[in-house]
Short mmCIF file of C-alpha atoms in Angstrom, two decimals:
data_model
loop_
_atom_site.label_atom_id
_atom_site.label_comp_id
_atom_site.label_asym_id
_atom_site.label_seq_id
_atom_site.Cartn_x
_atom_site.Cartn_y
_atom_site.Cartn_z
CA UNK A 26 -1.90 -1.63 5.79
CA UNK A 27 -5.31 -2.31 7.25
CA UNK A 28 -7.87 -2.67 4.49
CA UNK A 29 -10.68 -2.37 7.05
CA UNK A 30 -9.37 0.98 8.27
CA UNK A 31 -8.91 2.29 4.74
CA UNK A 32 -12.48 1.30 3.95
CA UNK A 33 -13.70 3.04 7.11
CA UNK A 34 -11.90 6.16 5.92
CA UNK A 35 -13.66 5.95 2.58
CA UNK A 36 -17.02 5.40 4.28
CA UNK A 37 -16.43 8.41 6.55
CA UNK A 38 -17.06 10.67 3.54
CA UNK A 39 -20.51 9.24 2.76
CA UNK A 40 -22.26 5.87 2.39
CA UNK A 41 -20.92 3.73 -0.47
CA UNK A 42 -21.45 0.32 -2.01
CA UNK A 43 -18.76 -2.32 -2.46
CA UNK A 44 -17.97 -1.60 -6.10
CA UNK A 45 -17.48 2.09 -5.30
CA UNK A 46 -15.24 1.26 -2.32
CA UNK A 47 -13.04 -0.96 -4.49
CA UNK A 48 -12.70 1.73 -7.17
CA UNK A 49 -11.89 4.46 -4.63
CA UNK A 50 -9.41 2.24 -2.81
CA UNK A 51 -7.56 1.48 -6.04
CA UNK A 52 -7.60 5.15 -7.08
CA UNK A 53 -6.53 6.63 -3.74
CA UNK A 54 -3.89 4.01 -3.04
CA UNK A 55 -2.39 4.23 -6.50
CA UNK A 56 0.58 1.92 -6.74
CA UNK A 57 -0.74 -0.41 -4.05
CA UNK A 58 -2.00 -3.87 -4.88
CA UNK A 59 -5.56 -3.52 -6.23
CA UNK A 60 -8.25 -4.74 -3.88
CA UNK A 61 -10.10 -7.91 -4.89
CA UNK A 62 -13.90 -7.68 -4.89
CA UNK A 63 -14.10 -10.68 -2.57
CA UNK A 64 -11.87 -8.89 -0.08
CA UNK A 65 -14.10 -5.81 -0.21
CA UNK A 66 -17.24 -7.75 0.67
CA UNK A 67 -15.53 -9.90 3.31
CA UNK A 68 -14.15 -6.74 4.93
CA UNK A 69 -17.57 -5.06 4.83
CA UNK A 70 -19.07 -8.10 6.57
CA UNK A 71 -16.41 -7.91 9.31
CA UNK A 72 -16.94 -4.17 9.73
CA UNK A 73 -20.68 -4.74 10.03
CA UNK A 74 -20.20 -7.64 12.46
CA UNK A 75 -17.89 -5.51 14.64
CA UNK A 76 -20.32 -2.59 14.67
CA UNK A 77 -18.07 -0.24 12.65
CA UNK A 78 -20.30 -0.12 9.55
CA UNK A 79 -23.96 -0.73 8.84
CA UNK A 80 -26.25 -1.13 5.87
CA UNK A 81 -27.56 2.34 5.05
CA UNK A 82 -29.86 1.40 2.19
CA UNK A 83 -30.34 -0.91 -0.73
CA UNK A 84 -30.55 0.57 -4.22
CA UNK A 85 -31.64 -0.89 -7.51
CA UNK A 86 -31.17 1.43 -10.46
CA UNK A 87 -31.83 -0.71 -13.51
CA UNK A 88 -29.09 -3.17 -12.62
CA UNK A 89 -28.18 -5.46 -9.80
CA UNK A 90 -29.18 -4.53 -6.28
CA UNK A 91 -26.49 -2.49 -4.48
CA UNK A 92 -26.13 -2.40 -0.74
CA UNK A 93 -24.92 0.94 0.56
CA UNK A 94 -22.80 0.88 3.71
CA UNK A 95 -22.27 3.71 6.17
CA UNK A 96 -19.77 4.17 8.98
CA UNK A 97 -21.18 4.04 12.52
CA UNK A 98 -20.19 6.15 15.53
CA UNK A 99 -18.02 3.26 16.74
CA UNK A 100 -16.50 3.09 13.27
CA UNK A 101 -15.60 6.79 13.42
CA UNK A 102 -13.97 6.26 16.81
CA UNK A 103 -12.00 3.28 15.47
CA UNK A 104 -10.94 5.24 12.40
CA UNK A 105 -9.76 8.16 14.57
CA UNK A 106 -7.82 5.74 16.80
CA UNK A 107 -6.13 4.16 13.77
CA UNK A 108 -5.31 7.51 12.13
CA UNK A 109 -3.72 8.76 15.35
CA UNK A 110 -1.67 5.62 16.06
CA UNK A 111 1.99 6.04 15.16
CA UNK A 112 3.22 3.26 12.89
CA UNK A 113 6.16 1.63 14.66
CA UNK A 114 9.34 1.28 12.62
CA UNK A 115 9.87 -2.28 11.43
CA UNK A 116 11.69 -4.19 14.16
CA UNK A 117 13.28 -6.68 11.73
CA UNK A 118 14.85 -6.59 8.32
CA UNK A 119 12.27 -8.24 6.08
CA UNK A 120 13.50 -7.85 2.54
CA UNK A 121 14.13 -10.36 -0.22
CA UNK A 122 16.94 -8.13 -1.43
CA UNK A 123 18.70 -8.31 1.96
CA UNK A 124 18.06 -12.05 2.31
CA UNK A 125 19.64 -12.86 -1.07
CA UNK A 126 22.71 -10.77 -0.33
CA UNK A 127 23.07 -12.21 3.18
CA UNK A 128 22.94 -15.75 1.80
CA UNK A 129 25.25 -15.08 -1.16
CA UNK A 130 27.79 -13.12 0.88
CA UNK A 131 30.85 -12.06 -1.12
CA UNK A 132 29.38 -13.70 -4.23
CA UNK A 133 26.46 -11.25 -4.32
CA UNK A 134 28.13 -8.54 -6.39
CA UNK A 135 26.69 -9.71 -9.74
CA UNK A 136 23.23 -9.93 -8.24
CA UNK A 137 23.58 -6.48 -6.66
CA UNK A 138 24.62 -4.95 -9.99
CA UNK A 139 21.61 -6.51 -11.75
CA UNK A 140 19.33 -5.39 -8.94
CA UNK A 141 20.68 -1.85 -9.18
CA UNK A 142 19.80 -1.79 -12.89
CA UNK A 143 16.28 -3.07 -12.14
CA UNK A 144 15.84 -0.37 -9.48
CA UNK A 145 17.05 2.35 -11.83
CA UNK A 146 14.68 1.16 -14.58
CA UNK A 147 11.75 1.22 -12.15
CA UNK A 148 12.75 4.70 -10.96
CA UNK A 149 12.68 5.94 -14.56
CA UNK A 150 9.17 4.46 -15.02
CA UNK A 151 7.90 6.07 -11.83
CA UNK A 152 9.44 9.44 -12.68
CA UNK A 153 7.73 9.38 -16.08
CA UNK A 154 4.40 8.39 -14.50
CA UNK A 155 4.56 11.41 -12.17
CA UNK A 156 4.60 13.86 -15.09
CA UNK A 157 0.90 13.74 -15.86
CA UNK A 158 -0.54 11.73 -13.01
CA UNK A 159 -3.23 12.68 -10.52
CA UNK A 160 -2.10 13.63 -6.99
CA UNK A 161 -2.62 10.10 -5.58
CA UNK A 162 -0.44 8.61 -8.32
CA UNK A 163 2.26 11.26 -7.78
CA UNK A 164 2.30 10.62 -4.01
CA UNK A 165 2.54 6.87 -4.58
CA UNK A 166 5.39 7.38 -7.05
CA UNK A 167 7.21 9.68 -4.61
CA UNK A 168 6.86 7.05 -1.87
CA UNK A 169 8.16 4.27 -4.12
CA UNK A 170 10.99 6.42 -5.50
CA UNK A 171 12.27 7.28 -2.05
CA UNK A 172 12.22 3.62 -1.02
CA UNK A 173 14.04 2.64 -4.20
CA UNK A 174 16.58 5.38 -3.54
CA UNK A 175 17.20 4.00 -0.05
CA UNK A 176 17.65 0.53 -1.56
CA UNK A 177 20.14 1.92 -4.07
CA UNK A 178 22.18 3.54 -1.30
CA UNK A 179 22.17 0.21 0.57
CA UNK A 180 23.20 -1.64 -2.61
CA UNK A 181 26.19 0.69 -2.99
CA UNK A 182 27.12 0.17 0.67
CA UNK A 183 26.78 -3.60 0.32
CA UNK A 184 28.95 -3.66 -2.82
CA UNK A 185 31.61 -1.66 -1.02
CA UNK A 186 31.52 -3.80 2.13
CA UNK A 187 31.60 -7.06 0.19
CA UNK A 188 34.73 -5.86 -1.63
CA UNK A 189 36.35 -5.48 1.77
CA UNK A 190 36.13 -1.71 2.05
CA UNK A 191 34.81 -1.51 5.61
CA UNK A 192 34.75 2.30 5.58
CA UNK A 193 31.44 2.28 3.68
#
């Protein structure tokens, strides 16, 4: 994920200050790692340096001064380019789950069974969270659930293959 592009998308709606960008990022990308304030301001500085964002105004409403940032024309073009670029499928297997099983080989069955239980527990948590969550949280839970489901299918295949049943 490109934090800079996500922030451009948030700025495309209207000018915002850093605190607001952090809150909207964390709300819209529910389930993703929360954005650190330092990362927000470093990203805003890069966007400004690259001509994709600019200072729109500075506000002081009884508290600390807040710098409002706005997207530029170049920023809108960059955002459109990013939104229209197809994300290539991952060319390599990059998973701790796969790495552990590959290293353990036929001795991985106990690990796989424990991992399956952990996946099922997380799936139950996500399913419960969807019941009353806002749309962003429900979408994030759906995304995570489908990835967990794919992992579970792979775990079952791996268990079968490691037992010597090559028809899996």
